[in-house]
Amino acid sequence: METMKDQTVRWSMLVLGDWTIYLAATAAGLCYVGSVNQPFAELEAWVEKHRPQSTLVQDDPWLKPFATELMEYLQGTREHFSTDCDLSGTPFQLAVWEALRQIPYGQTSSYTDIANSIEKPAAVRAVGAAIGANPVLITVPCHRVVGKNGSLTGYRGGLPMKTALLDLEKRTNRGVKHG
């Protein structure tokens, strides 16, 4: 994993109904979307582990474009995100995360499908680990990955969050902003 130079990680908290989600971005783009209703400590721990030379600064106005797109998605009026992401991972993780971004809104893929799409058909377990390490929930739609038989599988945000996101997409997959 590449070493991150000293930088500022700006953060904000998104509130929609009974959901609160912390999000963070660098000058290069969105780098973190947290799990629903988790404490700020989840974000702090992620920054400490993945961007240890960084300074965390609350900056609601600066994160507004990211928060707006996430809010539109959660309200069922956006299918695709147009803001940049600042993803840092191994080449394998980056390939998996890019494959996740290719799963169409309202559809699902299996871990095997993702492994095949990155031309690593034997790496299904490694694909699962890379998906579990996805730092940008929702925007990089790891919630769209299900078991081979269609069953819901683990999700960093928890299965209730995964279920809610998949249900949202099933209800609203027509006439939504494509950003």
PDB file of C-alpha atoms in Angstrom:
ATOM      1  CA  MET A   1       0.000   0.000   0.000  1.00  0.00           C
ATOM      2  CA  GLU A   2       1.379   3.390  -0.903  1.00  0.00           C
ATOM      3  CA  THR A   3       2.418   5.806   1.798  1.00  0.00           C
ATOM      4  CA  MET A   4       0.098   8.780   2.083  1.00  0.00           C
ATOM      5  CA  LYS A   5       1.824  12.137   2.342  1.00  0.00           C
ATOM      6  CA  ASP A   6       0.754  14.552   5.033  1.00  0.00           C
ATOM      7  CA  GLN A   7      -2.678  15.915   4.164  1.00  0.00           C
ATOM      8  CA  THR A   8      -5.906  17.186   5.598  1.00  0.00           C
ATOM      9  CA  VAL A   9      -8.891  14.868   5.768  1.00  0.00           C
ATOM     10  CA  ARG A  10     -12.027  16.968   6.005  1.00  0.00           C
ATOM     11  CA  TRP A  11     -15.127  15.403   7.509  1.00  0.00           C
ATOM     12  CA  SER A  12     -18.809  16.041   7.994  1.00  0.00           C
ATOM     13  CA  MET A  13     -21.824  14.189   9.319  1.00  0.00           C
ATOM     14  CA  LEU A  14     -24.804  13.475   7.096  1.00  0.00           C
ATOM     15  CA  VAL A  15     -28.176  13.127   8.824  1.00  0.00           C
ATOM     16  CA  LEU A  16     -31.214  11.726   7.048  1.00  0.00           C
ATOM     17  CA  GLY A  17     -34.145  10.559   9.132  1.00  0.00           C
ATOM     18  CA  ASP A  18     -32.792   8.241  11.801  1.00  0.00           C
ATOM     19  CA  TRP A  19     -29.536   7.655   9.904  1.00  0.00           C
ATOM     20  CA  THR A  20     -26.286   9.474  10.632  1.00  0.00           C
ATOM     21  CA  ILE A  21     -23.250   8.796   8.466  1.00  0.00           C
ATOM     22  CA  TYR A  22     -19.779  10.306   8.750  1.00  0.00           C
ATOM     23  CA  LEU A  23     -18.046  11.124   5.488  1.00  0.00           C
ATOM     24  CA  ALA A  24     -14.561  12.384   4.759  1.00  0.00           C
ATOM     25  CA  ALA A  25     -12.646  13.708   1.797  1.00  0.00           C
ATOM     26  CA  THR A  26      -9.210  14.923   0.812  1.00  0.00           C
ATOM     27  CA  ALA A  27      -8.366  17.474  -1.850  1.00  0.00           C
ATOM     28  CA  ALA A  28      -8.452  14.550  -4.321  1.00  0.00           C
ATOM     29  CA  GLY A  29     -12.000  13.419  -3.447  1.00  0.00           C
ATOM     30  CA  LEU A  30     -14.224  11.394  -1.151  1.00  0.00           C
ATOM     31  CA  CYS A  31     -12.106   8.925   0.817  1.00  0.00           C
ATOM     32  CA  TYR A  32     -14.506   7.567   3.432  1.00  0.00           C
ATOM     33  CA  VAL A  33     -18.207   6.937   3.965  1.00  0.00           C
ATOM     34  CA  GLY A  34     -18.992   5.407   7.330  1.00  0.00           C
ATOM     35  CA  SER A  35     -21.500   2.894   8.555  1.00  0.00           C
ATOM     36  CA  VAL A  36     -24.946   4.068   9.609  1.00  0.00           C
ATOM     37  CA  ASN A  37     -25.225   5.354  13.178  1.00  0.00           C
ATOM     38  CA  GLN A  38     -21.640   4.541  14.114  1.00  0.00           C
ATOM     39  CA  PRO A  39     -19.657   6.872  16.355  1.00  0.00           C
ATOM     40  CA  PHE A  40     -17.051   9.351  15.141  1.00  0.00           C
ATOM     41  CA  ALA A  41     -14.485   6.891  16.525  1.00  0.00           C
ATOM     42  CA  GLU A  42     -15.073   4.670  13.464  1.00  0.00           C
ATOM     43  CA  LEU A  43     -13.835   7.471  11.193  1.00  0.00           C
ATOM     44  CA  GLU A  44     -10.958   8.331  13.532  1.00  0.00           C
ATOM     45  CA  ALA A  45      -9.790   4.707  13.581  1.00  0.00           C
ATOM     46  CA  TRP A  46      -9.967   4.480   9.789  1.00  0.00           C
ATOM     47  CA  VAL A  47      -7.897   7.674   9.353  1.00  0.00           C
ATOM     48  CA  GLU A  48      -5.349   6.510  11.925  1.00  0.00           C
ATOM     49  CA  LYS A  49      -4.933   3.194  10.111  1.00  0.00           C
ATOM     50  CA  HIS A  50      -5.080   4.297   6.470  1.00  0.00           C
ATOM     51  CA  ARG A  51      -3.932   7.941   6.508  1.00  0.00           C
ATOM     52  CA  PRO A  52      -1.858   8.231   9.679  1.00  0.00           C
ATOM     53  CA  GLN A  53      -0.033  11.409   8.637  1.00  0.00           C
ATOM     54  CA  SER A  54      -3.314  13.229   8.069  1.00  0.00           C
ATOM     55  CA  THR A  55      -5.113  15.819  10.168  1.00  0.00           C
ATOM     56  CA  LEU A  56      -8.879  15.464  10.661  1.00  0.00           C
ATOM     57  CA  VAL A  57     -10.781  18.740  10.311  1.00  0.00           C
ATOM     58  CA  GLN A  58     -14.547  19.226  10.379  1.00  0.00           C
ATOM     59  CA  ASP A  59     -15.541  21.188   7.270  1.00  0.00           C
ATOM     60  CA  ASP A  60     -19.255  20.930   6.476  1.00  0.00           C
ATOM     61  CA  PRO A  61     -19.255  23.518   3.649  1.00  0.00           C
ATOM     62  CA  TRP A  62     -16.309  21.861   1.885  1.00  0.00           C
ATOM     63  CA  LEU A  63     -18.026  18.442   2.010  1.00  0.00           C
ATOM     64  CA  LYS A  64     -21.373  19.794   0.815  1.00  0.00           C
ATOM     65  CA  PRO A  65     -21.038  18.461  -2.793  1.00  0.00           C
ATOM     66  CA  PHE A  66     -20.357  14.949  -1.471  1.00  0.00           C
ATOM     67  CA  ALA A  67     -23.109  15.171   1.154  1.00  0.00           C
ATOM     68  CA  THR A  68     -25.585  16.469  -1.425  1.00  0.00           C
ATOM     69  CA  GLU A  69     -24.998  13.533  -3.764  1.00  0.00           C
ATOM     70  CA  LEU A  70     -25.235  11.017  -0.922  1.00  0.00           C
ATOM     71  CA  MET A  71     -28.441  12.677   0.313  1.00  0.00           C
ATOM     72  CA  GLU A  72     -29.932  12.576  -3.202  1.00  0.00           C
ATOM     73  CA  TYR A  73     -29.031   8.889  -3.456  1.00  0.00           C
ATOM     74  CA  LEU A  74     -30.565   8.092  -0.065  1.00  0.00           C
ATOM     75  CA  GLN A  75     -33.717  10.003  -1.040  1.00  0.00           C
ATOM     76  CA  GLY A  76     -33.991   7.919  -4.212  1.00  0.00           C
ATOM     77  CA  THR A  77     -33.276  10.739  -6.676  1.00  0.00           C
ATOM     78  CA  ARG A  78     -29.713   9.824  -7.765  1.00  0.00           C
ATOM     79  CA  GLU A  79     -28.311   6.623  -9.285  1.00  0.00           C
ATOM     80  CA  HIS A  80     -24.719   7.631 -10.051  1.00  0.00           C
ATOM     81  CA  PHE A  81     -22.155   9.768  -8.282  1.00  0.00           C
ATOM     82  CA  SER A  82     -20.224  12.454 -10.129  1.00  0.00           C
ATOM     83  CA  THR A  83     -17.896  13.606  -7.347  1.00  0.00           C
ATOM     84  CA  ASP A  84     -14.334  12.280  -7.294  1.00  0.00           C
ATOM     85  CA  CYS A  85     -13.129   9.557  -4.971  1.00  0.00           C
ATOM     86  CA  ASP A  86      -9.692   9.365  -3.388  1.00  0.00           C
ATOM     87  CA  LEU A  87      -9.257   5.628  -2.994  1.00  0.00           C
ATOM     88  CA  SER A  88      -6.042   4.194  -1.635  1.00  0.00           C
ATOM     89  CA  GLY A  89      -5.440   0.469  -1.720  1.00  0.00           C
ATOM     90  CA  THR A  90      -3.516  -2.292  -3.383  1.00  0.00           C
ATOM     91  CA  PRO A  91      -3.814  -2.663  -7.158  1.00  0.00           C
ATOM     92  CA  PHE A  92      -6.060  -5.698  -6.521  1.00  0.00           C
ATOM     93  CA  GLN A  93      -8.346  -3.739  -4.168  1.00  0.00           C
ATOM     94  CA  LEU A  94      -8.551  -0.852  -6.625  1.00  0.00           C
ATOM     95  CA  ALA A  95      -9.530  -3.272  -9.423  1.00  0.00           C
ATOM     96  CA  VAL A  96     -12.257  -4.793  -7.239  1.00  0.00           C
ATOM     97  CA  TRP A  97     -13.580  -1.371  -6.215  1.00  0.00           C
ATOM     98  CA  GLU A  98     -13.673  -0.275  -9.856  1.00  0.00           C
ATOM     99  CA  ALA A  99     -15.605  -3.456 -10.722  1.00  0.00           C
ATOM    100  CA  LEU A 100     -18.112  -2.594  -7.977  1.00  0.00           C
ATOM    101  CA  ARG A 101     -18.687   0.776  -9.626  1.00  0.00           C
ATOM    102  CA  GLN A 102     -19.732  -1.051 -12.809  1.00  0.00           C
ATOM    103  CA  ILE A 103     -22.652  -2.860 -11.134  1.00  0.00           C
ATOM    104  CA  PRO A 104     -25.770  -1.061 -12.386  1.00  0.00           C
ATOM    105  CA  TYR A 105     -28.101   0.662  -9.950  1.00  0.00           C
ATOM    106  CA  GLY A 106     -30.847  -1.693  -8.800  1.00  0.00           C
ATOM    107  CA  GLN A 107     -28.893  -4.829  -9.738  1.00  0.00           C
ATOM    108  CA  THR A 108     -26.617  -7.192  -7.862  1.00  0.00           C
ATOM    109  CA  SER A 109     -23.561  -9.280  -8.663  1.00  0.00           C
ATOM    110  CA  SER A 110     -21.933 -12.172  -6.853  1.00  0.00           C
ATOM    111  CA  TYR A 111     -18.390 -12.368  -5.529  1.00  0.00           C
ATOM    112  CA  THR A 112     -17.722 -14.851  -8.356  1.00  0.00           C
ATOM    113  CA  ASP A 113     -19.012 -12.333 -10.906  1.00  0.00           C
ATOM    114  CA  ILE A 114     -16.616  -9.707  -9.548  1.00  0.00           C
ATOM    115  CA  ALA A 115     -13.680 -12.147  -9.561  1.00  0.00           C
ATOM    116  CA  ASN A 116     -14.442 -13.026 -13.172  1.00  0.00           C
ATOM    117  CA  SER A 117     -14.838  -9.378 -14.176  1.00  0.00           C
ATOM    118  CA  ILE A 118     -11.301  -8.585 -12.978  1.00  0.00           C
ATOM    119  CA  GLU A 119     -10.008 -11.761 -14.654  1.00  0.00           C
ATOM    120  CA  LYS A 120      -9.107 -13.450 -11.354  1.00  0.00           C
ATOM    121  CA  PRO A 121     -11.695 -16.272 -11.246  1.00  0.00           C
ATOM    122  CA  ALA A 122      -9.854 -18.171  -8.509  1.00  0.00           C
ATOM    123  CA  ALA A 123      -9.677 -15.134  -6.211  1.00  0.00           C
ATOM    124  CA  VAL A 124     -13.243 -15.147  -4.896  1.00  0.00           C
ATOM    125  CA  ARG A 125     -12.161 -15.042  -1.240  1.00  0.00           C
ATOM    126  CA  ALA A 126      -9.671 -12.245  -1.917  1.00  0.00           C
ATOM    127  CA  VAL A 127     -12.442 -10.361  -3.710  1.00  0.00           C
ATOM    128  CA  GLY A 128     -14.542 -10.694  -0.560  1.00  0.00           C
ATOM    129  CA  ALA A 129     -11.705  -9.295   1.551  1.00  0.00           C
ATOM    130  CA  ALA A 130     -11.226  -6.359  -0.854  1.00  0.00           C
ATOM    131  CA  ILE A 131     -14.938  -5.623  -0.799  1.00  0.00           C
ATOM    132  CA  GLY A 132     -14.865  -5.676   3.006  1.00  0.00           C
ATOM    133  CA  ALA A 133     -12.045  -3.111   2.932  1.00  0.00           C
ATOM    134  CA  ASN A 134     -14.004  -0.669   0.728  1.00  0.00           C
ATOM    135  CA  PRO A 135     -13.726   2.678   2.536  1.00  0.00           C
ATOM    136  CA  VAL A 136     -16.427   4.465   0.556  1.00  0.00           C
ATOM    137  CA  LEU A 137     -19.745   2.770   1.284  1.00  0.00           C
ATOM    138  CA  ILE A 138     -22.655   3.572  -1.044  1.00  0.00           C
ATOM    139  CA  THR A 139     -20.561   5.577  -3.543  1.00  0.00           C
ATOM    140  CA  VAL A 140     -18.535   2.454  -4.332  1.00  0.00           C
ATOM    141  CA  PRO A 141     -21.580   0.165  -4.159  1.00  0.00           C
ATOM    142  CA  CYS A 142     -20.360  -2.914  -2.309  1.00  0.00           C
ATOM    143  CA  HIS A 143     -23.931  -3.321  -1.016  1.00  0.00           C
ATOM    144  CA  ARG A 144     -24.783  -4.666  -4.512  1.00  0.00           C
ATOM    145  CA  VAL A 145     -22.666  -7.795  -3.987  1.00  0.00           C
ATOM    146  CA  VAL A 146     -24.531 -10.885  -2.824  1.00  0.00           C
ATOM    147  CA  GLY A 147     -23.779 -14.561  -2.424  1.00  0.00           C
ATOM    148  CA  LYS A 148     -23.742 -16.821  -5.480  1.00  0.00           C
ATOM    149  CA  ASN A 149     -27.251 -18.023  -4.619  1.00  0.00           C
ATOM    150  CA  GLY A 150     -28.511 -14.450  -4.193  1.00  0.00           C
ATOM    151  CA  SER A 151     -28.352 -14.486  -0.390  1.00  0.00           C
ATOM    152  CA  LEU A 152     -27.311 -11.396   1.521  1.00  0.00           C
ATOM    153  CA  THR A 153     -23.782 -11.634   2.827  1.00  0.00           C
ATOM    154  CA  GLY A 154     -21.669  -9.523   5.164  1.00  0.00           C
ATOM    155  CA  TYR A 155     -21.427  -5.750   4.849  1.00  0.00           C
ATOM    156  CA  ARG A 156     -19.276  -3.296   6.793  1.00  0.00           C
ATOM    157  CA  GLY A 157     -22.347  -1.133   7.392  1.00  0.00           C
ATOM    158  CA  GLY A 158     -24.310  -4.114   8.707  1.00  0.00           C
ATOM    159  CA  LEU A 159     -26.982  -6.217   6.998  1.00  0.00           C
ATOM    160  CA  PRO A 160     -29.852  -3.845   7.934  1.00  0.00           C
ATOM    161  CA  MET A 161     -28.063  -1.026   6.059  1.00  0.00           C
ATOM    162  CA  LYS A 162     -27.334  -3.309   3.087  1.00  0.00           C
ATOM    163  CA  THR A 163     -30.962  -4.430   2.965  1.00  0.00           C
ATOM    164  CA  ALA A 164     -32.213  -0.833   3.160  1.00  0.00           C
ATOM    165  CA  LEU A 165     -29.923   0.271   0.290  1.00  0.00           C
ATOM    166  CA  LEU A 166     -30.942  -2.654  -1.939  1.00  0.00           C
ATOM    167  CA  ASP A 167     -34.630  -2.035  -1.172  1.00  0.00           C
ATOM    168  CA  LEU A 168     -34.209   1.664  -1.985  1.00  0.00           C
ATOM    169  CA  GLU A 169     -32.687   0.805  -5.355  1.00  0.00           C
ATOM    170  CA  LYS A 170     -35.450  -1.694  -6.172  1.00  0.00           C
ATOM    171  CA  ARG A 171     -38.110   0.954  -5.447  1.00  0.00           C
ATOM    172  CA  THR A 172     -36.468   3.830  -7.311  1.00  0.00           C
ATOM    173  CA  ASN A 173     -34.512   2.482 -10.277  1.00  0.00           C
ATOM    174  CA  ARG A 174     -36.320   4.603 -12.893  1.00  0.00           C
ATOM    175  CA  GLY A 175     -36.245   8.328 -13.561  1.00  0.00           C
ATOM    176  CA  VAL A 176     -33.308   9.053 -11.270  1.00  0.00           C
ATOM    177  CA  LYS A 177     -30.481  11.581 -11.848  1.00  0.00           C
ATOM    178  CA  HIS A 178     -27.515  10.018 -13.543  1.00  0.00           C
ATOM    179  CA  GLY A 179     -25.113  12.752 -12.343  1.00  0.00           C
TER     180      GLY A 179
END
